[in-house]
Amino acid sequence: MSWQTYVDEHLMCELENGNRLTSAAILGLDGTVWAQSSAFPKFKPEEIKAILKDFDEPGSLAPTGLHLGGAKYMVIQGEPGAVGAGGVTVKKTAAALVIGIYEEPVTPGQCNMVVERLGDYLVDQGM
């Protein structure tokens, strides 16, 4: 299965309420795009570096917020392996970042579920 298929079928899938994430992507830990939806924002390398830093130093994004494609998201939760922010969920695997962006009526929990499910699968596959 191609990385684009993971984005198209597993991240941009239809949710129980008929809605979808706004955009999604799978990035290598070096910031290279493995696959992305058409609406995924053009991001800056320093935005990805800041997200990765928060996995190593949990809470580092809390004072400044998570920035992606110039948009700022308030960080409201962080747990090992996943950084959640209003509008964005990021799951880190051994080799990649799985990112989902949502807008209402999609809920944070729905976005978390979609992103973490794929991320957990990739972790199980050693990715």
CSV table of N, CA and C in Angstrom, one decimal:
chain,number,residue,atom,x,y,z
A,1,MET,N,0.8,-1.2,0.0
A,1,MET,CA,0.0,0.0,0.0
A,1,MET,C,0.9,1.2,0.0
A,2,SER,N,0.6,2.2,-0.8
A,2,SER,CA,1.4,3.5,-0.9
A,2,SER,C,1.0,4.4,0.3
A,3,TRP,N,2.0,5.3,0.6
A,3,TRP,CA,1.7,6.2,1.7
A,3,TRP,C,0.5,7.1,1.4
A,4,GLN,N,0.3,7.4,0.2
A,4,GLN,CA,-0.9,8.2,-0.2
A,4,GLN,C,-2.2,7.5,0.1
A,5,THR,N,-2.2,6.2,-0.1
A,5,THR,CA,-3.4,5.4,0.2
A,5,THR,C,-3.7,5.5,1.7
A,6,TYR,N,-2.6,5.4,2.6
A,6,TYR,CA,-2.9,5.6,4.0
A,6,TYR,C,-3.5,6.9,4.3
A,7,VAL,N,-3.1,8.0,3.7
A,7,VAL,CA,-3.7,9.3,3.9
A,7,VAL,C,-5.1,9.3,3.4
A,8,ASP,N,-5.3,8.9,2.1
A,8,ASP,CA,-6.6,8.9,1.5
A,8,ASP,C,-7.7,8.0,2.2
A,9,GLU,N,-7.3,6.8,2.5
A,9,GLU,CA,-8.2,5.9,3.0
A,9,GLU,C,-8.3,5.8,4.6
A,10,HIS,N,-7.2,6.1,5.3
A,10,HIS,CA,-7.3,5.9,6.7
A,10,HIS,C,-7.3,7.2,7.5
A,11,LEU,N,-6.8,8.3,6.9
A,11,LEU,CA,-6.8,9.6,7.6
A,11,LEU,C,-8.0,10.5,7.1
A,12,MET,N,-8.2,10.5,5.8
A,12,MET,CA,-9.3,11.3,5.3
A,12,MET,C,-10.6,10.5,5.1
A,13,CYS,N,-10.7,9.4,5.9
A,13,CYS,CA,-11.9,8.6,5.8
A,13,CYS,C,-13.1,9.3,6.3
A,14,GLU,N,-14.3,8.8,5.9
A,14,GLU,CA,-15.5,9.4,6.4
A,14,GLU,C,-15.7,8.9,7.9
A,15,LEU,N,-16.1,9.9,8.7
A,15,LEU,CA,-16.3,9.6,10.1
A,15,LEU,C,-17.8,9.2,10.3
A,16,GLU,N,-18.1,8.8,11.6
A,16,GLU,CA,-19.4,8.3,11.8
A,16,GLU,C,-20.5,9.3,11.6
A,17,ASN,N,-20.2,10.6,11.7
A,17,ASN,CA,-21.2,11.7,11.4
A,17,ASN,C,-21.1,12.1,10.0
A,18,GLY,N,-20.4,11.4,9.1
A,18,GLY,CA,-20.4,11.8,7.7
A,18,GLY,C,-19.3,12.9,7.4
A,19,ASN,N,-18.6,13.4,8.4
A,19,ASN,CA,-17.6,14.4,8.1
A,19,ASN,C,-16.3,13.8,8.0
A,20,ARG,N,-15.3,14.6,7.7
A,20,ARG,CA,-13.9,14.2,7.5
A,20,ARG,C,-13.0,15.2,8.1
A,21,LEU,N,-11.7,14.8,8.3
A,21,LEU,CA,-10.7,15.7,8.7
A,21,LEU,C,-10.6,16.8,7.6
A,22,THR,N,-10.1,17.9,7.9
A,22,THR,CA,-9.9,19.0,7.0
A,22,THR,C,-8.7,18.6,6.1
A,23,SER,N,-7.6,18.1,6.7
A,23,SER,CA,-6.4,17.7,5.9
A,23,SER,C,-5.6,16.8,6.8
A,24,ALA,N,-4.7,16.1,6.1
A,24,ALA,CA,-3.8,15.1,6.9
A,24,ALA,C,-2.6,14.9,6.1
A,25,ALA,N,-1.5,14.4,6.8
A,25,ALA,CA,-0.3,14.1,6.1
A,25,ALA,C,0.5,13.0,6.9
A,26,ILE,N,1.4,12.4,6.3
A,26,ILE,CA,2.4,11.6,6.9
A,26,ILE,C,3.8,12.1,6.5
A,27,LEU,N,4.6,12.5,7.5
A,27,LEU,CA,5.9,13.1,7.2
A,27,LEU,C,7.0,12.3,7.8
A,28,GLY,N,8.1,12.2,7.2
A,28,GLY,CA,9.3,11.6,7.8
A,28,GLY,C,9.7,12.5,9.0
A,29,LEU,N,10.5,11.9,9.9
A,29,LEU,CA,11.0,12.7,11.0
A,29,LEU,C,11.9,13.8,10.6
A,30,ASP,N,12.4,13.7,9.4
A,30,ASP,CA,13.3,14.8,8.8
A,30,ASP,C,12.4,15.9,8.2
A,31,GLY,N,11.1,15.8,8.2
A,31,GLY,CA,10.2,16.8,7.7
A,31,GLY,C,9.8,16.5,6.2
A,32,THR,N,10.3,15.5,5.6
A,32,THR,CA,9.9,15.2,4.2
A,32,THR,C,8.5,14.7,4.2
A,33,VAL,N,7.8,15.1,3.2
A,33,VAL,CA,6.4,14.7,3.0
A,33,VAL,C,6.4,13.3,2.3
A,34,TRP,N,5.8,12.3,3.0
A,34,TRP,CA,5.6,11.0,2.5
A,34,TRP,C,4.3,11.0,1.7
A,35,ALA,N,3.3,11.6,2.2
A,35,ALA,CA,2.0,11.7,1.5
A,35,ALA,C,1.2,12.8,2.3
A,36,GLN,N,0.3,13.4,1.5
A,36,GLN,CA,-0.6,14.4,2.1
A,36,GLN,C,-1.9,14.6,1.4
A,37,SER,N,-2.9,15.1,2.0
A,37,SER,CA,-4.1,15.4,1.4
A,37,SER,C,-3.9,16.8,0.6
A,38,SER,N,-4.7,17.0,-0.3
A,38,SER,CA,-4.6,18.2,-1.2
A,38,SER,C,-4.6,19.5,-0.4
A,39,ALA,N,-5.4,19.6,0.7
A,39,ALA,CA,-5.5,20.8,1.5
A,39,ALA,C,-4.5,20.9,2.6
A,40,PHE,N,-3.6,20.0,2.7
A,40,PHE,CA,-2.6,20.1,3.8
A,40,PHE,C,-1.7,21.3,3.7
A,41,PRO,N,-1.6,22.1,4.7
A,41,PRO,CA,-0.9,23.4,4.6
A,41,PRO,C,0.6,23.3,4.3
A,42,LYS,N,1.1,24.2,3.6
A,42,LYS,CA,2.6,24.3,3.3
A,42,LYS,C,3.2,24.8,4.6
A,43,PHE,N,4.1,23.9,5.2
A,43,PHE,CA,4.6,24.2,6.5
A,43,PHE,C,6.1,24.6,6.4
A,44,LYS,N,6.6,25.2,7.5
A,44,LYS,CA,8.0,25.6,7.5
A,44,LYS,C,8.8,24.5,8.3
A,45,PRO,N,10.0,24.2,7.9
A,45,PRO,CA,10.8,23.2,8.6
A,45,PRO,C,10.9,23.4,10.1
A,46,GLU,N,11.0,24.7,10.5
A,46,GLU,CA,11.1,25.0,11.9
A,46,GLU,C,9.8,24.6,12.7
A,47,GLU,N,8.7,24.6,12.0
A,47,GLU,CA,7.4,24.2,12.7
A,47,GLU,C,7.5,22.7,13.0
A,48,ILE,N,8.0,21.9,12.1
A,48,ILE,CA,8.2,20.5,12.3
A,48,ILE,C,9.2,20.2,13.4
A,49,LYS,N,10.3,21.0,13.4
A,49,LYS,CA,11.3,20.9,14.4
A,49,LYS,C,10.8,21.1,15.8
A,50,ALA,N,9.9,22.2,15.9
A,50,ALA,CA,9.3,22.5,17.2
A,50,ALA,C,8.3,21.4,17.7
A,51,ILE,N,7.6,20.8,16.7
A,51,ILE,CA,6.7,19.7,17.1
A,51,ILE,C,7.6,18.5,17.6
A,52,LEU,N,8.6,18.2,16.9
A,52,LEU,CA,9.5,17.1,17.3
A,52,LEU,C,10.1,17.4,18.7
A,53,LYS,N,10.5,18.6,18.9
A,53,LYS,CA,11.1,19.0,20.2
A,53,LYS,C,10.1,18.7,21.3
A,54,ASP,N,8.8,18.9,21.1
A,54,ASP,CA,7.8,18.7,22.2
A,54,ASP,C,7.7,17.2,22.5
A,55,PHE,N,8.0,16.3,21.6
A,55,PHE,CA,8.0,14.9,22.0
A,55,PHE,C,9.2,14.6,22.9
A,56,ASP,N,10.3,15.3,22.7
A,56,ASP,CA,11.5,15.1,23.5
A,56,ASP,C,11.4,15.9,24.8
A,57,GLU,N,10.8,17.0,24.8
A,57,GLU,CA,10.6,17.9,25.9
A,57,GLU,C,9.2,18.3,26.1
A,58,PRO,N,8.3,17.3,26.6
A,58,PRO,CA,6.9,17.6,26.7
A,58,PRO,C,6.6,18.9,27.4
A,59,GLY,N,5.7,19.7,26.8
A,59,GLY,CA,5.3,21.0,27.3
A,59,GLY,C,6.0,22.1,26.7
A,60,SER,N,7.0,21.9,25.8
A,60,SER,CA,7.8,23.0,25.2
A,60,SER,C,6.9,23.8,24.3
A,61,LEU,N,5.8,23.2,23.7
A,61,LEU,CA,4.9,24.0,22.8
A,61,LEU,C,3.9,24.8,23.6
A,62,ALA,N,3.6,24.4,24.8
A,62,ALA,CA,2.5,25.0,25.6
A,62,ALA,C,2.6,26.6,25.6
A,63,PRO,N,3.8,27.1,25.9
A,63,PRO,CA,3.9,28.6,26.0
A,63,PRO,C,3.7,29.3,24.6
A,64,THR,N,4.1,28.7,23.5
A,64,THR,CA,4.1,29.4,22.2
A,64,THR,C,3.0,28.9,21.3
A,65,GLY,N,2.4,27.7,21.6
A,65,GLY,CA,1.5,27.1,20.7
A,65,GLY,C,2.1,26.3,19.7
A,66,LEU,N,1.4,25.4,19.0
A,66,LEU,CA,1.8,24.6,17.9
A,66,LEU,C,1.5,25.4,16.6
A,67,HIS,N,2.5,25.6,15.8
A,67,HIS,CA,2.4,26.3,14.5
A,67,HIS,C,2.5,25.3,13.4
A,68,LEU,N,1.6,25.4,12.4
A,68,LEU,CA,1.7,24.5,11.3
A,68,LEU,C,1.1,25.3,10.1
A,69,GLY,N,1.9,25.5,9.1
A,69,GLY,CA,1.5,26.2,7.9
A,69,GLY,C,1.1,27.7,8.3
A,70,GLY,N,1.7,28.2,9.3
A,70,GLY,CA,1.4,29.6,9.7
A,70,GLY,C,0.3,29.7,10.7
A,71,ALA,N,-0.5,28.7,10.8
A,71,ALA,CA,-1.7,28.7,11.7
A,71,ALA,C,-1.2,28.3,13.1
A,72,LYS,N,-1.7,29.0,14.1
A,72,LYS,CA,-1.3,28.7,15.5
A,72,LYS,C,-2.4,27.9,16.2
A,73,TYR,N,-2.0,26.9,16.9
A,73,TYR,CA,-3.0,26.0,17.6
A,73,TYR,C,-2.5,26.0,19.1
A,74,MET,N,-3.5,26.2,20.0
A,74,MET,CA,-3.2,26.1,21.4
A,74,MET,C,-3.0,24.6,21.8
A,75,VAL,N,-1.9,24.3,22.5
A,75,VAL,CA,-1.7,23.0,23.0
A,75,VAL,C,-2.5,22.7,24.2
A,76,ILE,N,-3.4,21.7,24.2
A,76,ILE,CA,-4.2,21.5,25.3
A,76,ILE,C,-3.9,20.2,26.0
A,77,GLN,N,-3.2,19.3,25.3
A,77,GLN,CA,-2.9,18.0,26.0
A,77,GLN,C,-1.6,17.5,25.4
A,78,GLY,N,-0.9,16.7,26.1
A,78,GLY,CA,0.3,16.0,25.6
A,78,GLY,C,0.4,14.7,26.4
A,79,GLU,N,0.7,13.7,25.7
A,79,GLU,CA,0.9,12.4,26.3
A,79,GLU,C,2.0,11.7,25.6
A,80,PRO,N,2.6,10.7,26.2
A,80,PRO,CA,3.7,10.0,25.4
A,80,PRO,C,3.2,9.5,24.1
A,81,GLY,N,4.0,9.9,23.0
A,81,GLY,CA,3.7,9.4,21.7
A,81,GLY,C,2.7,10.3,20.9
A,82,ALA,N,2.0,11.2,21.6
A,82,ALA,CA,0.9,12.0,20.9
A,82,ALA,C,0.9,13.4,21.4
A,83,VAL,N,0.8,14.4,20.6
A,83,VAL,CA,0.7,15.8,21.0
A,83,VAL,C,-0.7,16.2,20.4
A,84,GLY,N,-1.6,16.6,21.3
A,84,GLY,CA,-2.9,17.0,20.8
A,84,GLY,C,-3.0,18.5,21.0
A,85,ALA,N,-3.6,19.2,20.0
A,85,ALA,CA,-3.9,20.6,20.1
A,85,ALA,C,-5.2,20.9,19.4
A,86,GLY,N,-5.8,22.0,19.9
A,86,GLY,CA,-7.1,22.3,19.3
A,86,GLY,C,-7.0,22.4,17.8
A,87,GLY,N,-7.5,21.5,17.1
A,87,GLY,CA,-7.5,21.6,15.6
A,87,GLY,C,-6.5,20.6,15.0
A,88,VAL,N,-5.5,20.1,15.7
A,88,VAL,CA,-4.5,19.3,15.2
A,88,VAL,C,-4.2,18.1,16.2
A,89,THR,N,-4.0,17.0,15.6
A,89,THR,CA,-3.4,15.8,16.4
A,89,THR,C,-2.2,15.3,15.6
A,90,VAL,N,-1.1,15.1,16.4
A,90,VAL,CA,0.1,14.6,15.8
A,90,VAL,C,0.5,13.3,16.6
A,91,LYS,N,0.8,12.3,15.8
A,91,LYS,CA,1.2,11.0,16.4
A,91,LYS,C,2.6,10.8,15.9
A,92,LYS,N,3.6,10.5,16.8
A,92,LYS,CA,5.0,10.2,16.4
A,92,LYS,C,5.2,8.7,16.4
A,93,THR,N,5.7,8.2,15.4
A,93,THR,CA,6.1,6.8,15.3
A,93,THR,C,7.7,6.8,15.2
A,94,ALA,N,8.2,5.6,15.1
A,94,ALA,CA,9.7,5.5,15.0
A,94,ALA,C,10.3,6.2,13.8
A,95,ALA,N,9.5,6.4,12.7
A,95,ALA,CA,10.1,7.0,11.5
A,95,ALA,C,9.2,8.1,11.0
A,96,ALA,N,8.1,8.4,11.5
A,96,ALA,CA,7.2,9.4,10.9
A,96,ALA,C,6.4,10.2,11.9
A,97,LEU,N,5.8,11.2,11.4
A,97,LEU,CA,4.7,12.0,12.1
A,97,LEU,C,3.4,11.8,11.3
A,98,VAL,N,2.4,11.4,12.0
A,98,VAL,CA,1.1,11.3,11.4
A,98,VAL,C,0.3,12.5,11.9
A,99,ILE,N,-0.2,13.3,11.0
A,99,ILE,CA,-0.8,14.6,11.3
A,99,ILE,C,-2.2,14.7,10.8
A,100,GLY,N,-3.2,15.0,11.6
A,100,GLY,CA,-4.5,15.3,11.2
A,100,GLY,C,-5.0,16.7,11.6
A,101,ILE,N,-5.6,17.4,10.8
A,101,ILE,CA,-6.2,18.7,11.1
A,101,ILE,C,-7.7,18.7,10.9
A,102,TYR,N,-8.4,19.2,11.8
A,102,TYR,CA,-9.9,19.2,11.8
A,102,TYR,C,-10.5,20.5,12.1
A,103,GLU,N,-11.7,20.7,11.7
A,103,GLU,CA,-12.6,21.8,12.0
A,103,GLU,C,-13.9,21.3,12.5
A,104,GLU,N,-14.6,22.0,13.3
A,104,GLU,CA,-16.0,21.6,13.7
A,104,GLU,C,-16.8,21.4,12.4
A,105,PRO,N,-17.7,20.4,12.4
A,105,PRO,CA,-18.2,19.6,13.5
A,105,PRO,C,-17.4,18.4,13.9
A,106,VAL,N,-16.2,18.1,13.3
A,106,VAL,CA,-15.4,17.0,13.7
A,106,VAL,C,-14.9,17.4,15.1
A,107,THR,N,-14.9,16.4,16.0
A,107,THR,CA,-14.4,16.7,17.4
A,107,THR,C,-13.0,16.3,17.6
A,108,PRO,N,-12.3,16.9,18.7
A,108,PRO,CA,-11.0,16.5,18.9
A,108,PRO,C,-10.8,15.0,19.1
A,109,GLY,N,-11.8,14.4,19.8
A,109,GLY,CA,-11.7,12.9,20.0
A,109,GLY,C,-11.7,12.1,18.7
A,110,GLN,N,-12.5,12.6,17.7
A,110,GLN,CA,-12.6,11.9,16.5
A,110,GLN,C,-11.3,12.0,15.7
A,111,CYS,N,-10.7,13.2,15.7
A,111,CYS,CA,-9.4,13.4,15.1
A,111,CYS,C,-8.3,12.5,15.8
A,112,ASN,N,-8.3,12.6,17.1
A,112,ASN,CA,-7.4,11.8,17.9
A,112,ASN,C,-7.5,10.3,17.5
A,113,MET,N,-8.7,9.8,17.4
A,113,MET,CA,-8.9,8.4,17.1
A,113,MET,C,-8.4,8.0,15.8
A,114,VAL,N,-8.6,8.8,14.7
A,114,VAL,CA,-8.2,8.5,13.4
A,114,VAL,C,-6.7,8.5,13.3
A,115,VAL,N,-6.1,9.6,13.8
A,115,VAL,CA,-4.6,9.7,13.7
A,115,VAL,C,-3.9,8.7,14.6
A,116,GLU,N,-4.4,8.5,15.8
A,116,GLU,CA,-3.7,7.5,16.7
A,116,GLU,C,-3.9,6.1,16.2
A,117,ARG,N,-5.0,5.8,15.6
A,117,ARG,CA,-5.2,4.4,15.1
A,117,ARG,C,-4.2,4.1,14.0
A,118,LEU,N,-4.0,5.0,13.0
A,118,LEU,CA,-3.0,4.8,12.0
A,118,LEU,C,-1.6,4.8,12.6
A,119,GLY,N,-1.3,5.7,13.5
A,119,GLY,CA,0.0,5.8,14.1
A,119,GLY,C,0.3,4.5,14.9
A,120,ASP,N,-0.6,4.0,15.6
A,120,ASP,CA,-0.4,2.8,16.4
A,120,ASP,C,-0.1,1.6,15.4
A,121,TYR,N,-0.8,1.6,14.3
A,121,TYR,CA,-0.6,0.5,13.3
A,121,TYR,C,0.8,0.6,12.8
A,122,LEU,N,1.3,1.8,12.4
A,122,LEU,CA,2.6,2.0,11.9
A,122,LEU,C,3.7,1.6,13.0
A,123,VAL,N,3.4,1.9,14.3
A,123,VAL,CA,4.3,1.5,15.3
A,123,VAL,C,4.4,0.0,15.4
A,124,ASP,N,3.2,-0.6,15.3
A,124,ASP,CA,3.2,-2.1,15.3
A,124,ASP,C,4.0,-2.7,14.2
A,125,GLN,N,4.1,-2.0,13.0
A,125,GLN,CA,4.8,-2.4,11.9
A,125,GLN,C,6.3,-2.1,11.9
A,126,GLY,N,6.7,-1.4,13.0
A,126,GLY,CA,8.1,-1.0,13.1
A,126,GLY,C,8.4,0.2,12.4
A,127,MET,N,7.4,0.9,12.0
A,127,MET,CA,7.6,2.2,11.3
A,127,MET,C,7.5,3.4,12.2
